[in-house]
């Protein structure tokens, strides 16, 4: 299974009983490991976590520190990009990572995080 297929497969695990909007992510580290994530919602709504952050936090908790690619899947005609919070977290751990968006019809777009997040705040300001 390639990274896009893994993101699509991860989406099927989404816990999204409130929004019914299912998202999947697959994050590849430079050593070739892949960490998947899906969105996990909560009845309080605000505690819900996006697929991208689940994938990043799984990866970090497994000891991965360098990443080369992430794929994000959703069932939308206009490809779904990471939300603002996820862009910040991705920047922190993955820098200007290659990002591929994919939908259920196989439409894809590949870009870099910088394209979506041009002037990030990060540790360089501290
Ligand atoms: N969501 C993600 O998981 N990733 C995104 O890139 C956009 C939004 C989730 C959060 C929430 O569970 C649902 O989609 C609706 O916002």
PDB file of C-alpha atoms and ligand atoms in Angstrom:
ATOM      1  CA  UNK A   1       0.000   0.000   0.000  1.00  0.00           C
ATOM      2  CA  UNK A   2       1.373   3.424  -0.869  1.00  0.00           C
ATOM      3  CA  UNK A   3       1.153   6.481   1.367  1.00  0.00           C
ATOM      4  CA  UNK A   4      -2.031   7.792  -0.262  1.00  0.00           C
ATOM      5  CA  UNK A   5      -3.747   4.445   0.107  1.00  0.00           C
ATOM      6  CA  UNK A   6      -2.685   4.348   3.750  1.00  0.00           C
ATOM      7  CA  UNK A   7      -4.233   7.787   4.319  1.00  0.00           C
ATOM      8  CA  UNK A   8      -7.452   6.596   2.680  1.00  0.00           C
ATOM      9  CA  UNK A   9      -7.458   3.440   4.781  1.00  0.00           C
ATOM     10  CA  UNK A  10      -6.810   5.447   7.973  1.00  0.00           C
ATOM     11  CA  UNK A  11      -9.830   7.615   7.160  1.00  0.00           C
ATOM     12  CA  UNK A  12     -12.109   4.603   7.488  1.00  0.00           C
ATOM     13  CA  UNK A  13     -11.128   4.430  11.188  1.00  0.00           C
ATOM     14  CA  UNK A  14     -12.304   8.001  11.920  1.00  0.00           C
ATOM     15  CA  UNK A  15     -14.389   8.526  15.046  1.00  0.00           C
ATOM     16  CA  UNK A  16     -16.566  11.355  13.726  1.00  0.00           C
ATOM     17  CA  UNK A  17     -20.105  10.832  15.073  1.00  0.00           C
ATOM     18  CA  UNK A  18     -20.712  14.598  15.402  1.00  0.00           C
ATOM     19  CA  UNK A  19     -19.442  16.105  12.167  1.00  0.00           C
ATOM     20  CA  UNK A  20     -19.626  12.906  10.105  1.00  0.00           C
ATOM     21  CA  UNK A  21     -16.576  14.347   8.350  1.00  0.00           C
ATOM     22  CA  UNK A  22     -13.956  11.638   8.172  1.00  0.00           C
ATOM     23  CA  UNK A  23     -10.281  12.432   7.626  1.00  0.00           C
ATOM     24  CA  UNK A  24      -7.217  10.211   7.354  1.00  0.00           C
ATOM     25  CA  UNK A  25      -3.513  10.946   7.426  1.00  0.00           C
ATOM     26  CA  UNK A  26      -0.345   8.977   6.776  1.00  0.00           C
ATOM     27  CA  UNK A  27       2.995  10.455   7.852  1.00  0.00           C
ATOM     28  CA  UNK A  28       6.242   8.949   6.580  1.00  0.00           C
ATOM     29  CA  UNK A  29       9.452   9.329   8.546  1.00  0.00           C
ATOM     30  CA  UNK A  30      12.834   9.536   6.836  1.00  0.00           C
ATOM     31  CA  UNK A  31      13.588   5.971   7.919  1.00  0.00           C
ATOM     32  CA  UNK A  32      10.537   4.789   5.953  1.00  0.00           C
ATOM     33  CA  UNK A  33       8.120   4.148   8.784  1.00  0.00           C
ATOM     34  CA  UNK A  34       4.530   5.278   8.309  1.00  0.00           C
ATOM     35  CA  UNK A  35       2.310   6.574  11.101  1.00  0.00           C
ATOM     36  CA  UNK A  36      -1.371   6.856  10.324  1.00  0.00           C
ATOM     37  CA  UNK A  37      -4.068   8.896  12.004  1.00  0.00           C
ATOM     38  CA  UNK A  38      -7.769   9.618  11.800  1.00  0.00           C
ATOM     39  CA  UNK A  39      -9.833  12.338  13.397  1.00  0.00           C
ATOM     40  CA  UNK A  40     -11.091  11.452  16.863  1.00  0.00           C
ATOM     41  CA  UNK A  41     -14.047  13.543  17.991  1.00  0.00           C
ATOM     42  CA  UNK A  42     -15.457  14.086  21.453  1.00  0.00           C
ATOM     43  CA  UNK A  43     -18.912  14.991  22.761  1.00  0.00           C
ATOM     44  CA  UNK A  44     -17.472  18.266  24.036  1.00  0.00           C
ATOM     45  CA  UNK A  45     -16.548  19.032  20.388  1.00  0.00           C
ATOM     46  CA  UNK A  46     -13.584  21.187  21.414  1.00  0.00           C
ATOM     47  CA  UNK A  47     -11.536  18.187  22.503  1.00  0.00           C
ATOM     48  CA  UNK A  48     -11.727  16.628  19.054  1.00  0.00           C
ATOM     49  CA  UNK A  49      -8.374  15.987  17.415  1.00  0.00           C
ATOM     50  CA  UNK A  50      -7.646  16.066  13.708  1.00  0.00           C
ATOM     51  CA  UNK A  51      -6.206  13.166  11.753  1.00  0.00           C
ATOM     52  CA  UNK A  52      -2.947  14.995  11.055  1.00  0.00           C
ATOM     53  CA  UNK A  53      -2.209  15.653  14.709  1.00  0.00           C
ATOM     54  CA  UNK A  54      -3.041  12.075  15.669  1.00  0.00           C
ATOM     55  CA  UNK A  55      -0.503  10.887  13.089  1.00  0.00           C
ATOM     56  CA  UNK A  56       2.165  13.347  14.275  1.00  0.00           C
ATOM     57  CA  UNK A  57       1.689  12.510  17.946  1.00  0.00           C
ATOM     58  CA  UNK A  58       1.719   8.785  17.255  1.00  0.00           C
ATOM     59  CA  UNK A  59       4.980   9.228  15.374  1.00  0.00           C
ATOM     60  CA  UNK A  60       6.606  11.353  18.064  1.00  0.00           C
ATOM     61  CA  UNK A  61       5.525   8.931  20.770  1.00  0.00           C
ATOM     62  CA  UNK A  62       7.124   6.081  18.801  1.00  0.00           C
ATOM     63  CA  UNK A  63      10.434   7.934  18.664  1.00  0.00           C
ATOM     64  CA  UNK A  64      10.329   9.201  15.088  1.00  0.00           C
ATOM     65  CA  UNK A  65      11.803  12.692  14.695  1.00  0.00           C
ATOM     66  CA  UNK A  66      12.398  13.322  10.977  1.00  0.00           C
ATOM     67  CA  UNK A  67       9.686  13.217   8.373  1.00  0.00           C
ATOM     68  CA  UNK A  68       9.586  13.380   4.607  1.00  0.00           C
ATOM     69  CA  UNK A  69       5.952  13.223   3.476  1.00  0.00           C
ATOM     70  CA  UNK A  70       2.397  13.328   4.697  1.00  0.00           C
ATOM     71  CA  UNK A  71      -0.804  12.391   2.867  1.00  0.00           C
ATOM     72  CA  UNK A  72      -4.231  13.622   3.976  1.00  0.00           C
ATOM     73  CA  UNK A  73      -7.496  12.114   2.751  1.00  0.00           C
ATOM     74  CA  UNK A  74     -11.090  13.311   2.893  1.00  0.00           C
ATOM     75  CA  UNK A  75     -14.278  12.877   0.889  1.00  0.00           C
ATOM     76  CA  UNK A  76     -14.458  16.325  -0.692  1.00  0.00           C
ATOM     77  CA  UNK A  77     -14.294  17.483  -4.302  1.00  0.00           C
ATOM     78  CA  UNK A  78     -12.205  20.470  -3.290  1.00  0.00           C
ATOM     79  CA  UNK A  79      -9.281  18.752  -1.602  1.00  0.00           C
ATOM     80  CA  UNK A  80      -9.272  19.190   2.176  1.00  0.00           C
ATOM     81  CA  UNK A  81      -6.183  20.979   3.567  1.00  0.00           C
ATOM     82  CA  UNK A  82      -4.943  20.736   7.170  1.00  0.00           C
ATOM     83  CA  UNK A  83      -6.573  23.199   9.588  1.00  0.00           C
ATOM     84  CA  UNK A  84      -4.589  26.013  11.152  1.00  0.00           C
ATOM     85  CA  UNK A  85      -3.805  24.117  14.339  1.00  0.00           C
ATOM     86  CA  UNK A  86      -2.473  21.169  12.336  1.00  0.00           C
ATOM     87  CA  UNK A  87      -0.349  23.451  10.169  1.00  0.00           C
ATOM     88  CA  UNK A  88       1.298  24.795  13.335  1.00  0.00           C
ATOM     89  CA  UNK A  89       1.936  21.299  14.722  1.00  0.00           C
ATOM     90  CA  UNK A  90       3.200  20.022  11.364  1.00  0.00           C
ATOM     91  CA  UNK A  91       5.589  22.976  11.137  1.00  0.00           C
ATOM     92  CA  UNK A  92       6.928  22.274  14.625  1.00  0.00           C
ATOM     93  CA  UNK A  93       7.742  18.637  13.931  1.00  0.00           C
ATOM     94  CA  UNK A  94       8.034  18.319  10.165  1.00  0.00           C
ATOM     95  CA  UNK A  95       9.136  21.727   8.853  1.00  0.00           C
ATOM     96  CA  UNK A  96       8.453  22.357   5.192  1.00  0.00           C
ATOM     97  CA  UNK A  97       7.213  18.818   4.577  1.00  0.00           C
ATOM     98  CA  UNK A  98       5.789  17.565   1.281  1.00  0.00           C
ATOM     99  CA  UNK A  99       2.058  17.266   1.638  1.00  0.00           C
ATOM    100  CA  UNK A 100      -0.289  15.349  -0.654  1.00  0.00           C
ATOM    101  CA  UNK A 101      -4.036  15.837  -0.447  1.00  0.00           C
ATOM    102  CA  UNK A 102      -6.239  13.089  -1.834  1.00  0.00           C
ATOM    103  CA  UNK A 103      -9.964  12.448  -2.148  1.00  0.00           C
ATOM    104  CA  UNK A 104     -11.999   9.293  -2.653  1.00  0.00           C
ATOM    105  CA  UNK A 105     -12.018   9.720  -6.430  1.00  0.00           C
ATOM    106  CA  UNK A 106      -8.234   9.681  -6.644  1.00  0.00           C
ATOM    107  CA  UNK A 107      -7.864  13.418  -7.156  1.00  0.00           C
ATOM    108  CA  UNK A 108      -4.558  14.553  -5.667  1.00  0.00           C
ATOM    109  CA  UNK A 109      -2.493  17.672  -5.171  1.00  0.00           C
ATOM    110  CA  UNK A 110       1.041  17.811  -3.839  1.00  0.00           C
ATOM    111  CA  UNK A 111       2.445  20.920  -2.230  1.00  0.00           C
ATOM    112  CA  UNK A 112       4.719  21.938   0.607  1.00  0.00           C
ATOM    113  CA  UNK A 113       3.626  23.104   4.039  1.00  0.00           C
ATOM    114  CA  UNK A 114       5.194  26.531   3.356  1.00  0.00           C
ATOM    115  CA  UNK A 115       2.655  27.042   0.573  1.00  0.00           C
ATOM    116  CA  UNK A 116      -0.153  26.755   3.124  1.00  0.00           C
ATOM    117  CA  UNK A 117       1.686  28.281   6.059  1.00  0.00           C
ATOM    118  CA  UNK A 118       3.957  31.017   4.751  1.00  0.00           C
ATOM    119  CA  UNK A 119       4.979  32.909   7.899  1.00  0.00           C
ATOM    120  CA  UNK A 120       5.036  30.475  10.785  1.00  0.00           C
ATOM    121  CA  UNK A 121       5.767  31.247  14.393  1.00  0.00           C
ATOM    122  CA  UNK A 122       8.293  28.773  15.744  1.00  0.00           C
ATOM    123  CA  UNK A 123      11.163  28.277  18.163  1.00  0.00           C
ATOM    124  CA  UNK A 124      13.391  30.589  16.159  1.00  0.00           C
ATOM    125  CA  UNK A 125      11.511  33.522  17.725  1.00  0.00           C
ATOM    126  CA  UNK A 126      12.003  32.385  21.294  1.00  0.00           C
TER     127      UNK A 126
HETATM  128  N1  LIG B   1     -10.470  17.516  10.469  1.00  0.00           N
HETATM  129  C1  LIG B   1      -9.330  16.796  10.348  1.00  0.00           C
HETATM  130  O1  LIG B   1      -9.186  15.731  10.954  1.00  0.00           O
HETATM  131  N2  LIG B   1      -8.349  17.269   9.537  1.00  0.00           N
HETATM  132  C2  LIG B   1      -8.481  18.355   8.725  1.00  0.00           C
HETATM  133  O2  LIG B   1      -7.563  18.641   7.965  1.00  0.00           O
HETATM  134  C3  LIG B   1      -9.722  19.151   8.750  1.00  0.00           C
HETATM  135  C4  LIG B   1     -10.675  18.803   9.824  1.00  0.00           C
HETATM  136  C5  LIG B   1     -11.542  16.975  11.298  1.00  0.00           C
HETATM  137  C6  LIG B   1     -11.796  17.669  12.600  1.00  0.00           C
HETATM  138  C7  LIG B   1     -13.226  17.285  12.864  1.00  0.00           C
HETATM  139  O3  LIG B   1     -13.256  16.009  13.474  1.00  0.00           O
HETATM  140  C8  LIG B   1     -13.840  17.160  11.477  1.00  0.00           C
HETATM  141  O4  LIG B   1     -12.755  17.020  10.583  1.00  0.00           O
HETATM  142  C9  LIG B   1     -14.687  18.347  11.079  1.00  0.00           C
HETATM  143  O5  LIG B   1     -14.007  19.537  11.243  1.00  0.00           O
END
